[in-house]
């Protein structure tokens, strides 16, 4: 992805009807010195090209006697459109006379094929370069060149070299420091003297930390030179812009460790648990909700979990207990659901959290069934007829007695 918080100015193109596609360059101004070190700028697209579209960006120097470009053509697709690709600018050599500082422009020519070819002929930002003359000039040179930029992965370093043109008659001292961001310099003062051939180095190191704090822009600040030689005293090099890239930070996620997978609960009250921690330290509290997909089968010990910058790596336990629904419905599946995280730390806000499955074992309980109805015996038809005769006979006798 394109590094965040870049210190460079990025132009935007506004079109009344619809936004036009744009090829970005960062930075848009560079400074080189004749016979000096190469400098770098970066190119990326402002939006993804269409599916199947290939965008080709070809840089071209407007004055190859003052500077040439290498690294192109650059190819972008919908898979890498926002990943910066570098172009190297090599300054021209001295020997062309004391021609003063020369400014020229590097243009980016854009073509596109496939898809909708939306980037074909797209507007691309130019890079203005000033190649400073060194013939007849007493100055201090810096490599990487002053005014340039570099990216450093956390924990990595960049060596900066200072040299001079001309023949100093006294030591030259330059104080260096870091402004903003997470980087350090190996020394606070660089001294150029006869003993080191008026050439010295210092290292710039991007600080590695455990916190996920995104990419951090910084500036290597060089103070005006101090020397008893008036030709060099007060020379003020342009500062170097840098970016500490947090490429090795842990993935931001809530780590869940169920005691069993799936969770095992029972209607008789048996329970299980889930331990939770964050993968890295947040800058602010991180909270998320907890619910059960089938409340009639299980319940949790908390409805909200909150981690702070102080306890992000201390496990919190969520207890899950089975619920008796009073129905002999067999073992039932359920899920422990987590809402997306909420945090004032944008790196931790709105993160999805994977649900945890569980099984609630049925205890077989159900209401007692009503008593079964008593069966009525069925008598044979002959017996029934015999009984009828007896009844009739008995009735006849009673009648005869009354007579």
Tab-separated table of C-alpha atoms in Angstrom:
chain	number	residue	atom	x	y	z
A	1	UNK	CA	0.000	0.000	0.000
A	2	UNK	CA	1.120	3.567	-0.425
A	3	UNK	CA	2.901	4.712	2.764
A	4	UNK	CA	0.765	6.908	5.002
A	5	UNK	CA	1.688	10.332	6.394
A	6	UNK	CA	4.066	11.266	3.592
A	7	UNK	CA	5.679	14.613	4.151
A	8	UNK	CA	5.671	15.555	0.500
A	9	UNK	CA	3.150	17.779	-1.233
A	10	UNK	CA	0.817	15.884	-3.557
A	11	UNK	CA	-1.194	17.757	-6.141
A	12	UNK	CA	-4.787	16.841	-6.892
A	13	UNK	CA	-6.806	17.271	-10.047
A	14	UNK	CA	-10.401	18.407	-9.741
A	15	UNK	CA	-12.845	17.953	-12.589
A	16	UNK	CA	-16.396	19.330	-12.331
A	17	UNK	CA	-18.144	16.315	-13.830
A	18	UNK	CA	-16.139	13.328	-12.592
A	19	UNK	CA	-12.795	12.827	-10.929
A	20	UNK	CA	-9.998	12.290	-13.442
A	21	UNK	CA	-7.412	9.597	-12.969
A	22	UNK	CA	-4.015	10.847	-11.859
A	23	UNK	CA	-0.443	9.590	-11.722
A	24	UNK	CA	1.199	10.851	-8.528
A	25	UNK	CA	4.878	11.541	-7.923
A	26	UNK	CA	6.536	12.179	-4.564
A	27	UNK	CA	8.409	14.413	-4.086
A	28	UNK	CA	7.753	16.801	-6.950
A	29	UNK	CA	11.017	18.758	-6.497
A	30	UNK	CA	14.575	17.422	-6.252
A	31	UNK	CA	18.074	18.847	-5.913
A	32	UNK	CA	21.219	17.219	-7.307
A	33	UNK	CA	24.850	18.290	-7.662
A	34	UNK	CA	27.117	17.831	-10.625
A	35	UNK	CA	29.117	14.634	-10.096
A	36	UNK	CA	26.981	14.060	-6.988
A	37	UNK	CA	24.932	11.089	-5.845
A	38	UNK	CA	21.714	9.914	-7.434
A	39	UNK	CA	18.335	10.790	-5.970
A	40	UNK	CA	15.003	8.985	-6.056
A	41	UNK	CA	11.351	9.864	-6.481
A	42	UNK	CA	8.305	7.607	-6.286
A	43	UNK	CA	5.370	7.032	-8.617
A	44	UNK	CA	1.932	5.527	-7.893
A	45	UNK	CA	-1.659	5.853	-9.137
A	46	UNK	CA	-4.371	7.758	-7.279
A	47	UNK	CA	-6.951	5.016	-7.840
A	48	UNK	CA	-7.171	1.439	-9.067
A	49	UNK	CA	-7.345	0.912	-12.831
A	50	UNK	CA	-10.123	-1.232	-14.250
A	51	UNK	CA	-9.941	-5.024	-14.154
A	52	UNK	CA	-7.535	-6.284	-16.791
A	53	UNK	CA	-6.055	-2.825	-17.386
A	54	UNK	CA	-2.261	-2.376	-17.487
A	55	UNK	CA	-0.917	1.138	-16.959
A	56	UNK	CA	2.602	1.980	-18.148
A	57	UNK	CA	4.364	5.108	-16.863
A	58	UNK	CA	7.542	6.135	-18.673
A	59	UNK	CA	9.687	8.887	-17.090
A	60	UNK	CA	11.660	11.183	-19.371
A	61	UNK	CA	14.296	13.801	-18.529
A	62	UNK	CA	13.921	17.202	-20.128
A	63	UNK	CA	17.713	17.725	-20.093
A	64	UNK	CA	19.857	14.595	-20.174
A	65	UNK	CA	23.035	16.681	-19.857
A	66	UNK	CA	21.917	17.723	-16.373
A	67	UNK	CA	20.242	14.492	-15.274
A	68	UNK	CA	19.151	11.098	-16.569
A	69	UNK	CA	16.434	8.758	-15.294
A	70	UNK	CA	16.408	4.999	-14.788
A	71	UNK	CA	13.960	2.498	-13.373
A	72	UNK	CA	11.215	2.847	-15.953
A	73	UNK	CA	8.968	2.060	-17.651
A	74	UNK	CA	6.823	1.365	-14.591
A	75	UNK	CA	3.862	-1.019	-14.800
A	76	UNK	CA	0.727	-0.761	-12.636
A	77	UNK	CA	-2.397	-2.933	-12.414
A	78	UNK	CA	-5.356	-3.176	-10.059
A	79	UNK	CA	-3.121	-5.330	-7.827
A	80	UNK	CA	-0.256	-2.851	-7.273
A	81	UNK	CA	-1.660	0.554	-8.247
A	82	UNK	CA	-0.970	2.184	-4.861
A	83	UNK	CA	2.457	0.619	-4.238
A	84	UNK	CA	5.110	3.297	-4.921
A	85	UNK	CA	7.678	2.411	-7.581
A	86	UNK	CA	10.981	4.256	-7.672
A	87	UNK	CA	12.674	6.269	-10.388
A	88	UNK	CA	16.375	7.119	-9.989
A	89	UNK	CA	17.758	10.457	-11.168
A	90	UNK	CA	21.506	10.601	-11.837
A	91	UNK	CA	22.986	14.120	-12.068
A	92	UNK	CA	25.116	15.155	-15.001
A	93	UNK	CA	28.879	15.448	-14.678
A	94	UNK	CA	30.859	18.609	-14.223
A	95	UNK	CA	33.132	19.834	-16.985
A	96	UNK	CA	30.560	21.899	-18.815
A	97	UNK	CA	31.945	25.100	-17.427
A	98	UNK	CA	30.686	27.284	-14.640
A	99	UNK	CA	27.130	27.251	-15.962
A	100	UNK	CA	25.451	27.900	-12.640
A	101	UNK	CA	22.566	25.905	-11.241
A	102	UNK	CA	20.305	24.437	-13.945
A	103	UNK	CA	16.639	23.511	-13.517
A	104	UNK	CA	14.931	20.950	-15.732
A	105	UNK	CA	11.754	18.842	-15.653
A	106	UNK	CA	11.167	15.098	-15.626
A	107	UNK	CA	7.837	14.207	-17.242
A	108	UNK	CA	5.842	10.987	-16.869
A	109	UNK	CA	4.182	9.685	-20.037
A	110	UNK	CA	1.229	7.394	-19.368
A	111	UNK	CA	-0.353	4.728	-21.567
A	112	UNK	CA	-2.889	2.015	-20.752
A	113	UNK	CA	-4.134	-1.133	-22.444
A	114	UNK	CA	-6.823	-3.663	-21.568
A	115	UNK	CA	-9.902	-3.157	-19.431
A	116	UNK	CA	-11.401	0.278	-20.017
A	117	UNK	CA	-7.927	1.818	-20.575
A	118	UNK	CA	-9.051	4.632	-18.273
A	119	UNK	CA	-5.455	5.729	-17.586
A	120	UNK	CA	-4.456	6.055	-21.229
A	121	UNK	CA	-2.991	9.551	-21.549
A	122	UNK	CA	-3.701	10.278	-17.867
A	123	UNK	CA	-2.299	13.442	-16.322
A	124	UNK	CA	0.937	12.783	-14.435
A	125	UNK	CA	2.758	15.085	-12.057
A	126	UNK	CA	6.117	16.408	-13.245
A	127	UNK	CA	9.232	16.409	-11.089
A	128	UNK	CA	11.276	19.622	-11.138
A	129	UNK	CA	14.995	19.053	-10.611
A	130	UNK	CA	17.725	21.596	-9.904
A	131	UNK	CA	21.230	20.382	-10.743
A	132	UNK	CA	23.632	22.571	-8.837
A	133	UNK	CA	26.902	23.643	-10.370
A	134	UNK	CA	30.071	22.729	-8.461
A	135	UNK	CA	32.758	24.102	-10.759
A	136	UNK	CA	34.504	26.969	-9.072
A	137	UNK	CA	32.224	26.482	-6.058
A	138	UNK	CA	33.335	25.554	-2.571
A	139	UNK	CA	30.502	23.604	-1.017
A	140	UNK	CA	29.482	20.572	1.028
A	141	UNK	CA	27.803	17.649	-0.723
A	142	UNK	CA	25.531	15.086	0.902
A	143	UNK	CA	24.641	11.577	-0.311
A	144	UNK	CA	21.774	10.725	-0.436
A	145	UNK	CA	21.491	14.204	-1.851
A	146	UNK	CA	20.067	16.941	0.322
A	147	UNK	CA	16.419	17.565	-0.424
A	148	UNK	CA	15.817	13.959	-1.437
A	149	UNK	CA	13.849	11.273	0.402
A	150	UNK	CA	14.167	7.686	1.491
A	151	UNK	CA	12.031	4.985	3.091
A	152	UNK	CA	13.377	2.836	5.930
A	153	UNK	CA	11.846	-0.331	7.323
A	154	UNK	CA	11.718	-0.333	11.107
A	155	UNK	CA	15.122	-1.354	12.458
A	156	UNK	CA	16.996	-0.647	9.213
A	157	UNK	CA	19.543	2.103	8.566
A	158	UNK	CA	20.664	4.472	5.829
A	159	UNK	CA	24.218	5.807	5.695
A	160	UNK	CA	24.576	9.488	4.814
A	161	UNK	CA	27.923	10.698	3.462
A	162	UNK	CA	29.213	14.283	3.566
A	163	UNK	CA	32.024	15.459	1.287
A	164	UNK	CA	33.331	18.794	0.024
A	165	UNK	CA	34.381	20.404	-3.203
A	166	UNK	CA	37.389	22.669	-3.202
A	167	UNK	CA	40.153	22.694	-0.618
A	168	UNK	CA	39.073	23.744	2.870
A	169	UNK	CA	41.672	25.391	5.084
A	170	UNK	CA	39.904	24.501	8.329
A	171	UNK	CA	37.627	21.871	9.870
A	172	UNK	CA	33.940	21.965	8.958
A	173	UNK	CA	31.331	20.892	11.528
A	174	UNK	CA	27.652	20.262	10.832
A	175	UNK	CA	25.093	19.392	13.509
A	176	UNK	CA	22.487	16.783	12.529
A	177	UNK	CA	19.266	15.765	14.255
A	178	UNK	CA	15.862	14.158	13.686
A	179	UNK	CA	12.594	16.082	13.632
A	180	UNK	CA	9.369	14.108	14.029
A	181	UNK	CA	8.829	10.452	13.412
A	182	UNK	CA	10.680	7.497	14.829
A	183	UNK	CA	14.319	7.632	13.740
A	184	UNK	CA	17.721	8.308	15.267
A	185	UNK	CA	21.102	9.553	14.022
A	186	UNK	CA	24.372	7.903	15.024
A	187	UNK	CA	25.985	11.221	15.939
A	188	UNK	CA	24.836	14.737	16.655
A	189	UNK	CA	27.805	16.413	14.940
A	190	UNK	CA	29.666	15.470	11.776
A	191	UNK	CA	33.164	16.918	11.387
A	192	UNK	CA	34.965	17.132	8.066
A	193	UNK	CA	38.706	17.587	8.503
A	194	UNK	CA	42.016	16.925	6.838
A	195	UNK	CA	42.418	13.720	8.862
A	196	UNK	CA	39.379	12.107	7.212
A	197	UNK	CA	39.913	13.626	3.802
A	198	UNK	CA	37.039	16.021	4.453
A	199	UNK	CA	34.635	13.119	4.125
A	200	UNK	CA	32.515	11.681	6.943
A	201	UNK	CA	29.383	9.590	7.419
A	202	UNK	CA	26.530	9.159	9.860
A	203	UNK	CA	23.693	6.624	10.026
A	204	UNK	CA	19.952	7.230	10.154
A	205	UNK	CA	18.048	4.339	11.773
A	206	UNK	CA	14.297	3.795	11.842
A	207	UNK	CA	13.304	2.812	15.374
A	208	UNK	CA	11.619	-0.575	15.806
A	209	UNK	CA	8.880	-0.734	18.433
A	210	UNK	CA	6.162	-3.164	19.469
A	211	UNK	CA	3.291	-0.744	18.893
A	212	UNK	CA	1.387	-0.686	15.644
A	213	UNK	CA	1.627	3.038	15.024
A	214	UNK	CA	1.579	3.151	11.219
A	215	UNK	CA	4.319	4.665	9.072
A	216	UNK	CA	6.106	7.649	10.601
A	217	UNK	CA	7.471	10.575	8.562
A	218	UNK	CA	10.641	12.227	9.814
A	219	UNK	CA	13.211	14.797	8.708
A	220	UNK	CA	16.995	14.594	8.909
A	221	UNK	CA	17.817	18.182	9.876
A	222	UNK	CA	21.240	19.588	8.964
A	223	UNK	CA	22.242	22.852	10.615
A	224	UNK	CA	24.388	25.469	8.822
A	225	UNK	CA	28.060	24.477	8.656
A	226	UNK	CA	30.502	25.965	11.134
A	227	UNK	CA	34.084	26.601	9.946
A	228	UNK	CA	36.900	29.118	10.234
A	229	UNK	CA	37.144	28.884	6.454
A	230	UNK	CA	34.736	31.541	5.261
A	231	UNK	CA	34.132	29.654	1.999
A	232	UNK	CA	32.349	26.909	3.932
A	233	UNK	CA	31.068	28.625	7.035
A	234	UNK	CA	27.285	28.952	6.996
A	235	UNK	CA	26.636	26.490	4.152
A	236	UNK	CA	23.162	25.118	4.867
A	237	UNK	CA	22.291	21.836	3.182
A	238	UNK	CA	18.684	21.009	2.418
A	239	UNK	CA	17.183	18.578	4.908
A	240	UNK	CA	16.417	14.969	3.974
A	241	UNK	CA	12.861	13.670	4.247
A	242	UNK	CA	12.345	10.096	5.403
A	243	UNK	CA	9.641	7.616	6.288
A	244	UNK	CA	9.916	4.832	8.872
A	245	UNK	CA	7.762	2.046	7.447
A	246	UNK	CA	6.058	-0.205	9.961
A	247	UNK	CA	6.214	-3.285	7.728
A	248	UNK	CA	7.001	-5.817	10.430
A	249	UNK	CA	4.313	-4.833	12.933
A	250	UNK	CA	2.055	-7.677	14.081
A	251	UNK	CA	-1.322	-8.063	12.461
A	252	UNK	CA	-3.998	-6.161	14.362
A	253	UNK	CA	-6.459	-8.747	15.591
A	254	UNK	CA	-8.184	-10.098	18.660
A	255	UNK	CA	-6.610	-13.467	19.440
A	256	UNK	CA	-9.134	-16.034	20.698
A	257	UNK	CA	-8.131	-19.239	22.508
A	258	UNK	CA	-11.172	-21.447	23.231
A	259	UNK	CA	-10.542	-24.132	25.859
A	260	UNK	CA	-12.245	-26.550	23.457
A	261	UNK	CA	-13.053	-26.163	19.793
A	262	UNK	CA	-15.994	-26.301	19.499
A	263	UNK	CA	-16.936	-25.156	22.979
A	264	UNK	CA	-18.586	-27.861	25.114
A	265	UNK	CA	-21.516	-26.920	27.371
A	266	UNK	CA	-24.468	-28.866	28.761
A	267	UNK	CA	-28.052	-28.207	29.789
A	268	UNK	CA	-27.131	-29.455	33.256
A	269	UNK	CA	-24.983	-26.320	33.714
A	270	UNK	CA	-21.669	-27.437	32.261
A	271	UNK	CA	-19.538	-24.627	30.847
A	272	UNK	CA	-16.473	-23.756	28.787
A	273	UNK	CA	-14.308	-20.663	28.279
A	274	UNK	CA	-12.485	-18.446	25.764
A	275	UNK	CA	-9.266	-16.549	26.575
A	276	UNK	CA	-8.712	-13.317	24.623
A	277	UNK	CA	-5.783	-10.900	24.068
A	278	UNK	CA	-4.830	-8.306	21.449
A	279	UNK	CA	-1.975	-8.961	19.020
A	280	UNK	CA	-0.361	-5.538	19.609
A	281	UNK	CA	-0.648	-2.509	21.844
A	282	UNK	CA	-3.416	-0.041	20.918
A	283	UNK	CA	-3.161	3.694	21.478
A	284	UNK	CA	-6.680	3.805	22.981
A	285	UNK	CA	-9.186	1.431	24.568
A	286	UNK	CA	-10.573	-1.314	22.323
A	287	UNK	CA	-14.083	-2.665	23.034
A	288	UNK	CA	-16.387	-5.175	21.380
A	289	UNK	CA	-19.751	-6.756	22.186
A	290	UNK	CA	-20.458	-10.426	22.910
A	291	UNK	CA	-23.724	-12.221	22.065
A	292	UNK	CA	-24.931	-15.805	21.628
A	293	UNK	CA	-26.594	-16.908	18.394
A	294	UNK	CA	-29.003	-19.148	20.358
A	295	UNK	CA	-29.681	-17.572	23.785
A	296	UNK	CA	-31.817	-20.574	24.741
A	297	UNK	CA	-28.775	-22.835	24.548
A	298	UNK	CA	-25.920	-20.839	26.146
A	299	UNK	CA	-25.073	-17.628	27.972
A	300	UNK	CA	-21.825	-15.654	28.496
A	301	UNK	CA	-20.268	-14.092	31.581
A	302	UNK	CA	-19.947	-10.686	29.878
A	303	UNK	CA	-21.710	-8.780	27.123
A	304	UNK	CA	-18.787	-6.402	26.435
A	305	UNK	CA	-15.014	-6.899	26.502
A	306	UNK	CA	-12.607	-3.943	26.789
A	307	UNK	CA	-8.825	-3.887	26.417
A	308	UNK	CA	-6.670	-0.875	27.295
A	309	UNK	CA	-3.118	0.169	26.347
A	310	UNK	CA	-2.106	-1.167	29.773
A	311	UNK	CA	-3.700	-4.650	29.640
A	312	UNK	CA	-3.832	-5.444	25.905
A	313	UNK	CA	-1.592	-8.517	26.331
A	314	UNK	CA	-3.173	-9.812	29.563
A	315	UNK	CA	-5.691	-12.593	28.754
A	316	UNK	CA	-9.325	-11.933	29.608
A	317	UNK	CA	-11.537	-14.990	30.074
A	318	UNK	CA	-15.087	-15.198	28.760
A	319	UNK	CA	-17.070	-17.981	30.454
A	320	UNK	CA	-19.792	-19.744	28.456
A	321	UNK	CA	-22.461	-21.753	30.312
A	322	UNK	CA	-25.083	-24.109	28.908
A	323	UNK	CA	-28.809	-23.291	29.316
A	324	UNK	CA	-31.549	-25.885	29.937
A	325	UNK	CA	-34.407	-25.188	27.555
A	326	UNK	CA	-36.643	-27.858	29.114
A	327	UNK	CA	-37.080	-29.645	25.810
A	328	UNK	CA	-35.643	-32.991	24.791
A	329	UNK	CA	-34.344	-31.587	21.520
A	330	UNK	CA	-30.967	-33.305	21.351
A	331	UNK	CA	-27.562	-31.615	21.329
A	332	UNK	CA	-27.768	-28.073	19.918
A	333	UNK	CA	-25.194	-25.978	18.064
A	334	UNK	CA	-24.612	-22.310	18.866
A	335	UNK	CA	-22.062	-19.566	18.188
A	336	UNK	CA	-20.425	-16.917	20.356
A	337	UNK	CA	-20.651	-13.775	18.214
A	338	UNK	CA	-18.440	-10.698	18.550
A	339	UNK	CA	-19.298	-7.234	17.260
A	340	UNK	CA	-16.712	-5.256	15.295
A	341	UNK	CA	-14.222	-3.514	17.554
A	342	UNK	CA	-14.673	0.126	18.557
A	343	UNK	CA	-11.662	2.316	19.364
A	344	UNK	CA	-10.412	5.883	19.047
A	345	UNK	CA	-7.246	4.299	17.642
A	346	UNK	CA	-8.006	4.058	13.940
A	347	UNK	CA	-5.725	1.033	13.607
A	348	UNK	CA	-8.003	-0.882	15.975
A	349	UNK	CA	-11.410	0.499	15.033
A	350	UNK	CA	-14.028	-1.595	13.210
A	351	UNK	CA	-12.040	-4.841	13.105
A	352	UNK	CA	-14.062	-8.014	12.517
A	353	UNK	CA	-13.666	-10.815	15.076
A	354	UNK	CA	-14.213	-14.467	14.199
A	355	UNK	CA	-17.136	-16.244	15.884
A	356	UNK	CA	-16.530	-19.305	18.078
A	357	UNK	CA	-18.728	-22.400	17.666
A	358	UNK	CA	-20.143	-24.429	20.546
A	359	UNK	CA	-22.319	-27.461	21.301
A	360	UNK	CA	-24.821	-27.593	24.175
A	361	UNK	CA	-25.417	-31.210	25.252
A	362	UNK	CA	-29.065	-32.096	25.895
A	363	UNK	CA	-29.834	-33.558	29.338
A	364	UNK	CA	-32.989	-35.385	28.161
A	365	UNK	CA	-35.313	-33.531	30.568
A	366	UNK	CA	-38.948	-33.054	29.516
A	367	UNK	CA	-42.350	-32.756	31.268
A	368	UNK	CA	-43.788	-36.049	32.629
A	369	UNK	CA	-46.305	-37.497	30.156
A	370	UNK	CA	-50.016	-37.751	31.243
A	371	UNK	CA	-51.158	-41.211	32.456
A	372	UNK	CA	-52.206	-43.559	29.717
A	373	UNK	CA	-55.982	-44.254	29.493
A	374	UNK	CA	-57.199	-47.605	30.965
A	375	UNK	CA	-58.244	-50.188	28.408
A	376	UNK	CA	-61.873	-51.424	28.505
A	377	UNK	CA	-62.130	-55.211	28.020
A	378	UNK	CA	-64.158	-56.375	25.087
A	379	UNK	CA	-66.580	-59.243	25.882
A	380	UNK	CA	-67.509	-61.931	23.337
A	381	UNK	CA	-70.841	-61.432	21.568
A	382	UNK	CA	-72.283	-64.710	22.894
A	383	UNK	CA	-71.601	-63.677	26.424
A	384	UNK	CA	-73.196	-60.323	25.833
A	385	UNK	CA	-76.291	-62.042	24.439
A	386	UNK	CA	-76.396	-64.338	27.435
A	387	UNK	CA	-76.202	-61.485	29.823
A	388	UNK	CA	-78.980	-59.720	27.964
A	389	UNK	CA	-81.190	-62.746	28.357
A	390	UNK	CA	-80.547	-62.918	32.047
A	391	UNK	CA	-81.388	-59.298	32.456
A	392	UNK	CA	-84.569	-59.770	30.516
A	393	UNK	CA	-85.443	-62.857	32.492
A	394	UNK	CA	-84.802	-61.112	35.769
A	395	UNK	CA	-87.095	-58.303	34.698
A	396	UNK	CA	-89.819	-60.746	33.716
A	397	UNK	CA	-89.729	-62.368	37.098
A	398	UNK	CA	-90.130	-59.078	38.824
A	399	UNK	CA	-93.135	-58.328	36.657
A	400	UNK	CA	-94.693	-61.684	37.388
A	401	UNK	CA	-94.399	-61.137	41.066
A	402	UNK	CA	-96.224	-57.854	40.780
A	403	UNK	CA	-99.047	-59.626	39.055
